[in-house]
Amino acid sequence: MRTLTILGLLLVAVPALAEPRGEPVVLAVDGKDIYVDLGAKDGVGAGAQLELLHEVIATDPTTGKQLHDRFALGTLAVTRSGDGASVAHADGELAKRVLAGDHVRLVGDKKTFVDPWQAQVEASHPIAVPANPAAPPIDHSALARDAWQATLGQPPEQRIARWQELLASDPQTGYRRAIETELASLRTQIRDRDTALARARSSTNDRAARIAELSYALAQADPMVERAVIATAPIATALPGQPLGIAFLVRAPDKVGQAFLYTRTRGEIGFHRSELARDGDAYLRGRIENVQAPAVEWYVEVAPPHGDARPVLGSIAEPRTIEVSESVVEPPPAANRSHIDLHVDYVDFDGRFSKGYDQYYQAEGDFMYRFLDPIYSMRLGFGTLSGVGGPRDVIDHDPRSMCTDASGVYQCKRVDFSYVYTELEFRLRPQIAVMVRPQLGVLTTDSRPGDDAKHCQSRDTTGCQFLTGAGGRIRLRLGEEQATNLVLGASFSRGVGTLLEAAYHWLPAPVVPVQITVQVTDQPVIEDFGVRLVGDVGYRKLGWFYPSARVSYQARGLDHTGVSGGMAMNFDW
């Protein structure tokens, strides 16, 4: 067969050599042999070197045009050549990369060669002189090519007849030796085929005996296979609502006429019967349609070719059992797992707004995700606090309202604190949760009088201090997070102060969340403590967003009070 395949390739290549052709290419790859359409006519012979070219096609992203280029992959060594085709070899990894259709080109100058194949053809028979000198000579290659193409896809008997016809009509063909080799191969194929068919046409009893022998050998190798007339591997579990197919090995085909599968859900009255379908000589297949928890019970009856059915795997009194798993359905994603809170507050303790010395603003933004278990939620946020503060007595008793003491020394301090934090919430009970928040930031302070709040950010940093402001907050929530609850907390920030708070949150109306908060703090600087009362009212007409407004009243003494406020935006999804 391999000889004829090579012969066919050469026959296809030969007529093409007489016509104008493009650049030479690899015709075929057969193991280590690489056939190319270059031969003695092209100056290629044994020992010649051919360069293997691989074509790359790419699309220009600007113009959309296809670009073609070729790159050399390596060198092929020609081992033998014909008139128009050659056989070459490649070394190492290059041999794995050679494909039919790859271009090749000769390395070096062309040489003159004598085609050994043509010389052998000419030496095998005398030159026929046509009776009529004007008649054209016989084209042996064309006759052989036509015969080869006529045999493609035909049974071996027809292929033998076609080659014999060629030998009879063209006794002087130079391809006689190759054709005789092909005829011998075809006769061997016919003999092997007939032997295999004769073995397959043996009697049913012989086939059944062989199947039984093989199945018993399988039972010896695999203890999970039963030794009954039919057998199947154990089935431990199944999924509810999904039909279950079962395959049975027929260990004695001559003893099985029909087989029936009986099934029912555990607790059901009566079995459902279905006939097992044959799959070849050695298998039966069945299907359990109604697979429901907690289990499926089944058994199989087999009837011999002449006789009544009897149970062989299980029975009506002792059926086999397949446990059915409980239905596991992935719960839908819970709503409101994510939350963003953005809020800003302006706090004025002395009631003088920008002209006073006890005010600050604070802005925070955080993202919270509710894991629910084992950590209920986590918040990642950042914030900034900026303001001015000092001793209450100095601020209130200075007749010039300059925050100077009796000696004229400026006593207030300006604070700028930028920080980031992470807060973890642990749910101890359904109605009790603890929130722990460490934070870290950069603290800038100065004690210079004047109204320029940004002077520490200029080149003049006289009197400025730059510190790392660490701190934290811990809170306890009583009640559901998104329902009525009470939150008690305490926080401390280095250089900024302490904050104690109690916040009560409830919903007087489904779309109106309200929160009342009481705070005790000495912020923005560590001096006198004051009390804040904060009211926050929101409007939640949309499920995913609601704004809220804040109003607060704060005091550090009877004559040191102020009113201020803020706003917030909340997003849920």
mmCIF file of C-alpha atoms in Angstrom, residues 213-549:
data_model
loop_
_atom_site.group_PDB
_atom_site.id
_atom_site.type_symbol
_atom_site.label_atom_id
_atom_site.label_comp_id
_atom_site.label_asym_id
_atom_site.label_seq_id
_atom_site.Cartn_x
_atom_site.Cartn_y
_atom_site.Cartn_z
ATOM 1 C CA GLU A 213 -15.609 -17.015 28.988
ATOM 2 C CA LEU A 214 -14.662 -13.347 28.780
ATOM 3 C CA SER A 215 -17.299 -12.271 31.294
ATOM 4 C CA TYR A 216 -16.203 -14.901 33.816
ATOM 5 C CA ALA A 217 -12.616 -13.718 33.383
ATOM 6 C CA LEU A 218 -13.856 -10.177 34.054
ATOM 7 C CA ALA A 219 -15.606 -11.363 37.211
ATOM 8 C CA GLN A 220 -12.354 -12.877 38.409
ATOM 9 C CA ALA A 221 -10.485 -9.597 37.785
ATOM 10 C CA ASP A 222 -13.192 -7.299 39.201
ATOM 11 C CA PRO A 223 -15.020 -8.503 42.359
ATOM 12 C CA MET A 224 -17.693 -5.815 41.778
ATOM 13 C CA VAL A 225 -19.052 -7.768 38.757
ATOM 14 C CA GLU A 226 -21.633 -10.387 39.729
ATOM 15 C CA ARG A 227 -21.658 -13.990 38.529
ATOM 16 C CA ALA A 228 -25.347 -14.130 37.557
ATOM 17 C CA VAL A 229 -26.534 -14.615 33.975
ATOM 18 C CA ILE A 230 -26.419 -10.809 33.663
ATOM 19 C CA ALA A 231 -24.444 -8.385 35.813
ATOM 20 C CA THR A 232 -24.025 -4.667 36.446
ATOM 21 C CA ALA A 233 -21.759 -2.538 38.597
ATOM 22 C CA PRO A 234 -23.277 -1.219 41.850
ATOM 23 C CA ILE A 235 -24.981 2.182 41.688
ATOM 24 C CA ALA A 236 -24.679 4.010 45.006
ATOM 25 C CA THR A 237 -26.478 7.315 44.470
ATOM 26 C CA ALA A 238 -28.463 9.244 41.894
ATOM 27 C CA LEU A 239 -29.688 12.807 41.478
ATOM 28 C CA PRO A 240 -33.406 13.584 41.823
ATOM 29 C CA GLY A 241 -35.351 14.383 38.683
ATOM 30 C CA GLN A 242 -32.593 13.130 36.349
ATOM 31 C CA PRO A 243 -33.234 9.871 34.400
ATOM 32 C CA LEU A 244 -30.736 7.125 35.161
ATOM 33 C CA GLY A 245 -29.406 4.757 32.492
ATOM 34 C CA ILE A 246 -28.209 1.270 33.492
ATOM 35 C CA ALA A 247 -26.095 -1.100 31.376
ATOM 36 C CA PHE A 248 -26.029 -4.858 32.047
ATOM 37 C CA LEU A 249 -23.339 -7.288 30.927
ATOM 38 C CA VAL A 250 -24.897 -10.453 29.413
ATOM 39 C CA ARG A 251 -22.651 -13.197 30.666
ATOM 40 C CA ALA A 252 -24.520 -16.025 28.894
ATOM 41 C CA PRO A 253 -26.211 -14.738 25.703
ATOM 42 C CA ASP A 254 -27.670 -18.161 24.815
ATOM 43 C CA LYS A 255 -29.641 -18.166 28.089
ATOM 44 C CA VAL A 256 -31.226 -14.720 27.669
ATOM 45 C CA GLY A 257 -34.323 -14.353 25.488
ATOM 46 C CA GLN A 258 -35.916 -11.292 27.121
ATOM 47 C CA ALA A 259 -35.105 -9.214 30.183
ATOM 48 C CA PHE A 260 -37.315 -6.810 32.172
ATOM 49 C CA LEU A 261 -36.422 -4.012 34.583
ATOM 50 C CA TYR A 262 -38.823 -3.291 37.490
ATOM 51 C CA THR A 263 -38.517 0.062 39.318
ATOM 52 C CA ARG A 264 -40.338 2.134 41.911
ATOM 53 C CA THR A 265 -39.725 4.984 44.358
ATOM 54 C CA ARG A 266 -39.309 3.735 47.920
ATOM 55 C CA GLY A 267 -42.714 3.711 49.586
ATOM 56 C CA GLU A 268 -44.596 3.485 46.289
ATOM 57 C CA ILE A 269 -47.069 0.622 45.818
ATOM 58 C CA GLY A 270 -46.204 -1.579 42.837
ATOM 59 C CA PHE A 271 -43.322 -1.608 40.355
ATOM 60 C CA HIS A 272 -43.114 -0.161 36.847
ATOM 61 C CA ARG A 273 -41.926 -2.675 34.221
ATOM 62 C CA SER A 274 -39.851 -1.891 31.103
ATOM 63 C CA GLU A 275 -38.082 -4.259 28.718
ATOM 64 C CA LEU A 276 -34.309 -4.048 28.494
ATOM 65 C CA ALA A 277 -32.996 -3.307 24.996
ATOM 66 C CA ARG A 278 -30.185 -5.345 23.439
ATOM 67 C CA ASP A 279 -26.945 -3.545 22.583
ATOM 68 C CA GLY A 280 -24.883 -6.005 20.548
ATOM 69 C CA ASP A 281 -24.371 -9.547 21.836
ATOM 70 C CA ALA A 282 -23.043 -8.756 25.282
ATOM 71 C CA TYR A 283 -25.073 -5.842 26.672
ATOM 72 C CA LEU A 284 -28.601 -4.909 27.733
ATOM 73 C CA ARG A 285 -29.584 -1.341 28.483
ATOM 74 C CA GLY A 286 -32.414 0.140 30.519
ATOM 75 C CA ARG A 287 -33.528 3.512 31.825
ATOM 76 C CA ILE A 288 -35.132 4.611 35.098
ATOM 77 C CA GLU A 289 -37.248 7.672 34.325
ATOM 78 C CA ASN A 290 -38.816 8.531 37.699
ATOM 79 C CA VAL A 291 -35.850 9.165 40.014
ATOM 80 C CA GLN A 292 -37.133 10.660 43.276
ATOM 81 C CA ALA A 293 -35.886 10.852 46.865
ATOM 82 C CA PRO A 294 -35.333 9.081 49.162
ATOM 83 C CA ALA A 295 -34.428 6.029 47.032
ATOM 84 C CA VAL A 296 -35.231 3.947 43.946
ATOM 85 C CA GLU A 297 -35.866 0.206 44.338
ATOM 86 C CA TRP A 298 -35.361 -2.122 41.358
ATOM 87 C CA TYR A 299 -34.866 -5.700 40.260
ATOM 88 C CA VAL A 300 -34.422 -7.573 36.935
ATOM 89 C CA GLU A 301 -36.139 -10.682 35.563
ATOM 90 C CA VAL A 302 -34.695 -12.710 32.684
ATOM 91 C CA ALA A 303 -36.621 -15.126 30.447
ATOM 92 C CA PRO A 304 -34.662 -17.769 28.492
ATOM 93 C CA PRO A 305 -35.463 -18.267 24.779
ATOM 94 C CA HIS A 306 -38.003 -20.917 25.748
ATOM 95 C CA GLY A 307 -39.247 -20.505 29.306
ATOM 96 C CA ASP A 308 -40.706 -18.200 31.936
ATOM 97 C CA ALA A 309 -39.009 -15.135 33.388
ATOM 98 C CA ARG A 310 -37.402 -15.343 36.803
ATOM 99 C CA PRO A 311 -35.556 -12.784 38.993
ATOM 100 C CA VAL A 312 -31.767 -12.725 38.563
ATOM 101 C CA LEU A 313 -30.794 -9.384 40.171
ATOM 102 C CA GLY A 314 -32.904 -8.653 43.244
ATOM 103 C CA SER A 315 -36.535 -9.637 43.553
ATOM 104 C CA ILE A 316 -39.937 -8.191 44.375
ATOM 105 C CA ALA A 317 -39.396 -9.151 48.016
ATOM 106 C CA GLU A 318 -35.760 -7.982 48.188
ATOM 107 C CA PRO A 319 -35.206 -5.299 45.532
ATOM 108 C CA ARG A 320 -31.908 -3.536 44.934
ATOM 109 C CA THR A 321 -31.676 0.059 46.204
ATOM 110 C CA ILE A 322 -30.225 3.246 44.752
ATOM 111 C CA GLU A 323 -30.094 6.129 47.193
ATOM 112 C CA VAL A 324 -31.293 9.449 45.764
ATOM 113 C CA SER A 325 -29.681 12.641 46.998
ATOM 114 C CA GLU A 326 -31.852 15.396 48.335
ATOM 115 C CA SER A 327 -32.439 18.194 45.881
ATOM 116 C CA VAL A 328 -29.735 20.826 46.333
ATOM 117 C CA VAL A 329 -30.743 24.148 44.848
ATOM 118 C CA GLU A 330 -28.378 27.100 44.932
ATOM 119 C CA PRO A 331 -30.181 29.890 46.802
ATOM 120 C CA PRO A 332 -30.532 33.128 44.872
ATOM 121 C CA PRO A 333 -28.111 35.899 45.819
ATOM 122 C CA ALA A 334 -29.380 37.756 48.839
ATOM 123 C CA ALA A 335 -30.473 41.341 48.256
ATOM 124 C CA ASN A 336 -28.636 44.275 49.805
ATOM 125 C CA ARG A 337 -25.300 42.500 50.180
ATOM 126 C CA SER A 338 -23.368 45.651 49.238
ATOM 127 C CA HIS A 339 -23.668 49.150 50.688
ATOM 128 C CA ILE A 340 -21.922 52.483 50.097
ATOM 129 C CA ASP A 341 -22.212 55.303 52.648
ATOM 130 C CA LEU A 342 -21.049 58.855 51.897
ATOM 131 C CA HIS A 343 -21.628 61.542 54.527
ATOM 132 C CA VAL A 344 -20.293 64.938 55.550
ATOM 133 C CA ASP A 345 -20.902 66.870 58.801
ATOM 134 C CA TYR A 346 -20.102 70.387 59.919
ATOM 135 C CA VAL A 347 -19.869 70.742 63.708
ATOM 136 C CA ASP A 348 -19.866 74.166 65.395
ATOM 137 C CA PHE A 349 -19.520 74.191 69.199
ATOM 138 C CA ASP A 350 -19.263 77.932 69.880
ATOM 139 C CA GLY A 351 -21.900 79.156 67.439
ATOM 140 C CA ARG A 352 -19.640 81.524 65.523
ATOM 141 C CA PHE A 353 -19.142 79.343 62.409
ATOM 142 C CA SER A 354 -16.011 80.372 60.453
ATOM 143 C CA LYS A 355 -15.182 83.204 62.884
ATOM 144 C CA GLY A 356 -15.015 80.904 65.886
ATOM 145 C CA TYR A 357 -12.345 78.656 67.331
ATOM 146 C CA ASP A 358 -14.287 75.476 68.071
ATOM 147 C CA GLN A 359 -15.494 74.091 64.759
ATOM 148 C CA TYR A 360 -14.619 71.223 62.480
ATOM 149 C CA TYR A 361 -15.972 69.299 59.515
ATOM 150 C CA GLN A 362 -15.735 65.573 58.996
ATOM 151 C CA ALA A 363 -16.368 63.548 55.801
ATOM 152 C CA GLU A 364 -16.319 59.774 55.435
ATOM 153 C CA GLY A 365 -17.011 57.301 52.644
ATOM 154 C CA ASP A 366 -16.997 53.549 52.939
ATOM 155 C CA PHE A 367 -17.958 50.394 51.079
ATOM 156 C CA MET A 368 -19.494 47.519 53.023
ATOM 157 C CA TYR A 369 -20.043 43.937 51.880
ATOM 158 C CA ARG A 370 -22.136 41.532 53.932
ATOM 159 C CA PHE A 371 -20.535 38.091 53.963
ATOM 160 C CA LEU A 372 -23.160 36.955 56.533
ATOM 161 C CA ASP A 373 -21.018 34.020 57.703
ATOM 162 C CA PRO A 374 -18.602 33.620 59.454
ATOM 163 C CA ILE A 375 -17.897 37.373 59.386
ATOM 164 C CA TYR A 376 -21.152 39.238 58.976
ATOM 165 C CA SER A 377 -19.697 42.195 57.074
ATOM 166 C CA MET A 378 -16.577 44.167 56.280
ATOM 167 C CA ARG A 379 -16.225 47.908 55.598
ATOM 168 C CA LEU A 380 -13.377 49.616 53.777
ATOM 169 C CA GLY A 381 -13.364 53.393 54.030
ATOM 170 C CA PHE A 382 -11.514 56.662 54.221
ATOM 171 C CA GLY A 383 -12.200 59.982 55.891
ATOM 172 C CA THR A 384 -10.918 63.411 56.742
ATOM 173 C CA LEU A 385 -11.400 65.676 59.738
ATOM 174 C CA SER A 386 -10.307 69.316 59.676
ATOM 175 C CA GLY A 387 -10.954 72.092 62.158
ATOM 176 C CA VAL A 388 -9.729 74.232 65.008
ATOM 177 C CA GLY A 389 -10.194 73.892 68.757
ATOM 178 C CA GLY A 390 -8.811 74.880 72.101
ATOM 179 C CA PRO A 391 -9.639 75.404 75.794
ATOM 180 C CA ARG A 392 -13.273 76.449 76.198
ATOM 181 C CA ASP A 393 -12.498 79.069 78.881
ATOM 182 C CA VAL A 394 -9.866 80.789 76.712
ATOM 183 C CA ILE A 395 -12.187 80.869 73.683
ATOM 184 C CA ASP A 396 -15.162 82.232 75.669
ATOM 185 C CA HIS A 397 -13.309 84.793 77.880
ATOM 186 C CA ASP A 398 -11.023 86.408 75.317
ATOM 187 C CA PRO A 399 -12.591 89.887 74.795
ATOM 188 C CA ARG A 400 -10.925 90.167 71.396
ATOM 189 C CA SER A 401 -12.159 86.717 70.285
ATOM 190 C CA MET A 402 -8.599 85.756 69.275
ATOM 191 C CA CYS A 403 -8.235 82.598 71.457
ATOM 192 C CA THR A 404 -5.496 84.187 73.555
ATOM 193 C CA ASP A 405 -5.094 83.873 77.325
ATOM 194 C CA ALA A 406 -4.531 86.701 79.821
ATOM 195 C CA SER A 407 -0.871 86.898 78.772
ATOM 196 C CA GLY A 408 -1.797 87.276 75.102
ATOM 197 C CA VAL A 409 -0.523 83.798 74.127
ATOM 198 C CA TYR A 410 -2.489 82.008 71.383
ATOM 199 C CA GLN A 411 -3.936 78.776 72.855
ATOM 200 C CA CYS A 412 -5.897 77.151 69.989
ATOM 201 C CA LYS A 413 -4.705 74.536 67.545
ATOM 202 C CA ARG A 414 -5.625 73.698 63.961
ATOM 203 C CA VAL A 415 -5.979 70.006 63.053
ATOM 204 C CA ASP A 416 -6.041 68.199 59.647
ATOM 205 C CA PHE A 417 -6.470 64.437 59.887
ATOM 206 C CA SER A 418 -6.777 62.132 56.828
ATOM 207 C CA TYR A 419 -7.238 58.437 57.541
ATOM 208 C CA VAL A 420 -8.278 55.041 56.188
ATOM 209 C CA TYR A 421 -9.952 52.227 58.066
ATOM 210 C CA THR A 422 -11.266 48.670 57.922
ATOM 211 C CA GLU A 423 -14.211 47.571 60.021
ATOM 212 C CA LEU A 424 -15.212 43.944 60.646
ATOM 213 C CA GLU A 425 -18.613 43.036 62.048
ATOM 214 C CA PHE A 426 -19.053 39.815 63.995
ATOM 215 C CA ARG A 427 -22.583 38.582 64.751
ATOM 216 C CA LEU A 428 -22.563 36.896 68.160
ATOM 217 C CA ARG A 429 -26.323 36.306 68.197
ATOM 218 C CA PRO A 430 -29.070 37.095 65.676
ATOM 219 C CA GLN A 431 -29.720 40.347 67.578
ATOM 220 C CA ILE A 432 -26.199 41.087 68.856
ATOM 221 C CA ALA A 433 -23.211 42.162 66.768
ATOM 222 C CA VAL A 434 -19.789 43.627 67.558
ATOM 223 C CA MET A 435 -17.965 45.947 65.118
ATOM 224 C CA VAL A 436 -14.209 46.502 65.401
ATOM 225 C CA ARG A 437 -12.499 49.226 63.366
ATOM 226 C CA PRO A 438 -8.760 49.990 63.364
ATOM 227 C CA GLN A 439 -7.725 53.120 61.501
ATOM 228 C CA LEU A 440 -4.512 54.855 60.492
ATOM 229 C CA GLY A 441 -3.872 58.273 59.047
ATOM 230 C CA VAL A 442 -1.685 61.350 58.758
ATOM 231 C CA LEU A 443 -2.191 64.142 61.301
ATOM 232 C CA THR A 444 -1.064 67.742 60.728
ATOM 233 C CA THR A 445 -1.338 70.310 63.549
ATOM 234 C CA ASP A 446 -0.193 73.851 64.139
ATOM 235 C CA SER A 447 -0.684 76.518 66.801
ATOM 236 C CA ARG A 448 -0.177 79.665 64.779
ATOM 237 C CA PRO A 449 -2.799 82.362 65.001
ATOM 238 C CA GLY A 450 -4.469 83.598 61.844
ATOM 239 C CA ASP A 451 -7.174 82.653 59.449
ATOM 240 C CA ASP A 452 -5.037 80.840 56.861
ATOM 241 C CA ALA A 453 -6.104 77.236 57.343
ATOM 242 C CA LYS A 454 -3.723 75.963 54.667
ATOM 243 C CA HIS A 455 -0.446 77.474 55.731
ATOM 244 C CA CYS A 456 0.990 74.082 56.817
ATOM 245 C CA GLN A 457 0.612 72.920 53.242
ATOM 246 C CA SER A 458 2.884 75.708 51.943
ATOM 247 C CA ARG A 459 6.651 75.967 52.226
ATOM 248 C CA ASP A 460 6.311 77.781 55.529
ATOM 249 C CA THR A 461 5.825 74.978 58.078
ATOM 250 C CA THR A 462 6.819 76.962 61.152
ATOM 251 C CA GLY A 463 4.972 75.572 64.172
ATOM 252 C CA CYS A 464 3.558 72.611 62.187
ATOM 253 C CA GLN A 465 3.675 69.042 63.392
ATOM 254 C CA PHE A 466 3.284 65.980 61.156
ATOM 255 C CA LEU A 467 2.345 62.797 62.982
ATOM 256 C CA THR A 468 1.024 59.346 62.248
ATOM 257 C CA GLY A 469 -2.472 59.309 63.683
ATOM 258 C CA ALA A 470 -3.500 55.816 64.731
ATOM 259 C CA GLY A 471 -6.775 54.981 66.368
ATOM 260 C CA GLY A 472 -9.789 52.721 66.398
ATOM 261 C CA ARG A 473 -13.452 52.305 67.151
ATOM 262 C CA ILE A 474 -15.547 49.532 68.680
ATOM 263 C CA ARG A 475 -19.326 49.352 68.578
ATOM 264 C CA LEU A 476 -22.042 47.040 69.866
ATOM 265 C CA ARG A 477 -25.326 46.680 67.956
ATOM 266 C CA LEU A 478 -28.492 45.419 69.609
ATOM 267 C CA GLY A 479 -31.116 44.483 67.004
ATOM 268 C CA GLU A 480 -31.126 43.836 63.258
ATOM 269 C CA GLU A 481 -28.826 45.978 61.132
ATOM 270 C CA GLN A 482 -31.528 46.948 58.627
ATOM 271 C CA ALA A 483 -34.346 47.249 61.148
ATOM 272 C CA THR A 484 -34.812 48.903 64.550
ATOM 273 C CA ASN A 485 -31.569 48.768 66.512
ATOM 274 C CA LEU A 486 -29.445 50.497 69.135
ATOM 275 C CA VAL A 487 -25.700 51.013 68.628
ATOM 276 C CA LEU A 488 -23.286 51.827 71.474
ATOM 277 C CA GLY A 489 -19.721 52.743 70.570
ATOM 278 C CA ALA A 490 -16.456 54.377 71.534
ATOM 279 C CA SER A 491 -13.535 55.589 69.407
ATOM 280 C CA PHE A 492 -10.179 57.260 69.893
ATOM 281 C CA SER A 493 -7.826 58.963 67.430
ATOM 282 C CA ARG A 494 -4.337 60.056 68.445
ATOM 283 C CA GLY A 495 -4.071 63.838 68.563
ATOM 284 C CA VAL A 496 -7.752 64.300 67.598
ATOM 285 C CA GLY A 497 -9.727 63.085 70.591
ATOM 286 C CA THR A 498 -12.280 60.645 71.923
ATOM 287 C CA LEU A 499 -15.868 59.959 70.819
ATOM 288 C CA LEU A 500 -18.546 58.092 72.792
ATOM 289 C CA GLU A 501 -21.888 57.569 71.097
ATOM 290 C CA ALA A 502 -25.302 55.950 71.342
ATOM 291 C CA ALA A 503 -27.419 55.790 68.161
ATOM 292 C CA TYR A 504 -31.036 54.654 67.902
ATOM 293 C CA HIS A 505 -32.326 53.742 64.435
ATOM 294 C CA TRP A 506 -35.913 52.972 63.533
ATOM 295 C CA LEU A 507 -38.456 53.195 60.680
ATOM 296 C CA PRO A 508 -41.520 55.241 61.590
ATOM 297 C CA ALA A 509 -42.592 54.751 57.947
ATOM 298 C CA PRO A 510 -41.348 52.177 55.387
ATOM 299 C CA VAL A 511 -39.611 54.872 53.307
ATOM 300 C CA VAL A 512 -38.443 57.162 56.119
ATOM 301 C CA PRO A 513 -35.429 55.875 58.086
ATOM 302 C CA VAL A 514 -34.718 57.967 61.181
ATOM 303 C CA GLN A 515 -31.686 57.909 63.446
ATOM 304 C CA ILE A 516 -31.177 59.829 66.723
ATOM 305 C CA THR A 517 -27.609 59.938 68.029
ATOM 306 C CA VAL A 518 -26.106 61.229 71.262
ATOM 307 C CA GLN A 519 -22.344 61.813 71.300
ATOM 308 C CA VAL A 520 -19.837 62.856 73.940
ATOM 309 C CA THR A 521 -16.561 64.098 72.423
ATOM 310 C CA ASP A 522 -13.573 66.403 72.868
ATOM 311 C CA GLN A 523 -12.790 66.578 69.147
ATOM 312 C CA PRO A 524 -11.256 68.250 67.195
ATOM 313 C CA VAL A 525 -8.481 68.626 69.799
ATOM 314 C CA ILE A 526 -7.995 66.916 73.119
ATOM 315 C CA GLU A 527 -9.445 69.554 75.443
ATOM 316 C CA ASP A 528 -12.948 69.929 76.945
ATOM 317 C CA PHE A 529 -15.670 67.355 76.385
ATOM 318 C CA GLY A 530 -18.991 68.375 74.877
ATOM 319 C CA VAL A 531 -22.317 66.756 74.042
ATOM 320 C CA ARG A 532 -23.897 66.454 70.597
ATOM 321 C CA LEU A 533 -27.488 65.578 69.733
ATOM 322 C CA VAL A 534 -27.830 64.525 66.049
ATOM 323 C CA GLY A 535 -30.998 63.831 64.101
ATOM 324 C CA ASP A 536 -30.804 62.088 60.711
ATOM 325 C CA VAL A 537 -33.893 61.694 58.491
ATOM 326 C CA GLY A 538 -33.789 59.882 55.140
ATOM 327 C CA TYR A 539 -36.181 59.270 52.285
ATOM 328 C CA ARG A 540 -36.049 55.809 50.682
ATOM 329 C CA LYS A 541 -38.409 55.899 47.752
ATOM 330 C CA LEU A 542 -35.976 53.861 45.644
ATOM 331 C CA GLY A 543 -34.838 50.472 46.887
ATOM 332 C CA TRP A 544 -31.192 50.999 45.961
ATOM 333 C CA PHE A 545 -30.610 54.638 46.968
ATOM 334 C CA TYR A 546 -31.727 57.072 49.617
ATOM 335 C CA PRO A 547 -30.400 60.470 50.756
ATOM 336 C CA SER A 548 -30.652 61.833 54.275
ATOM 337 C CA ALA A 549 -30.203 65.183 56.014
#
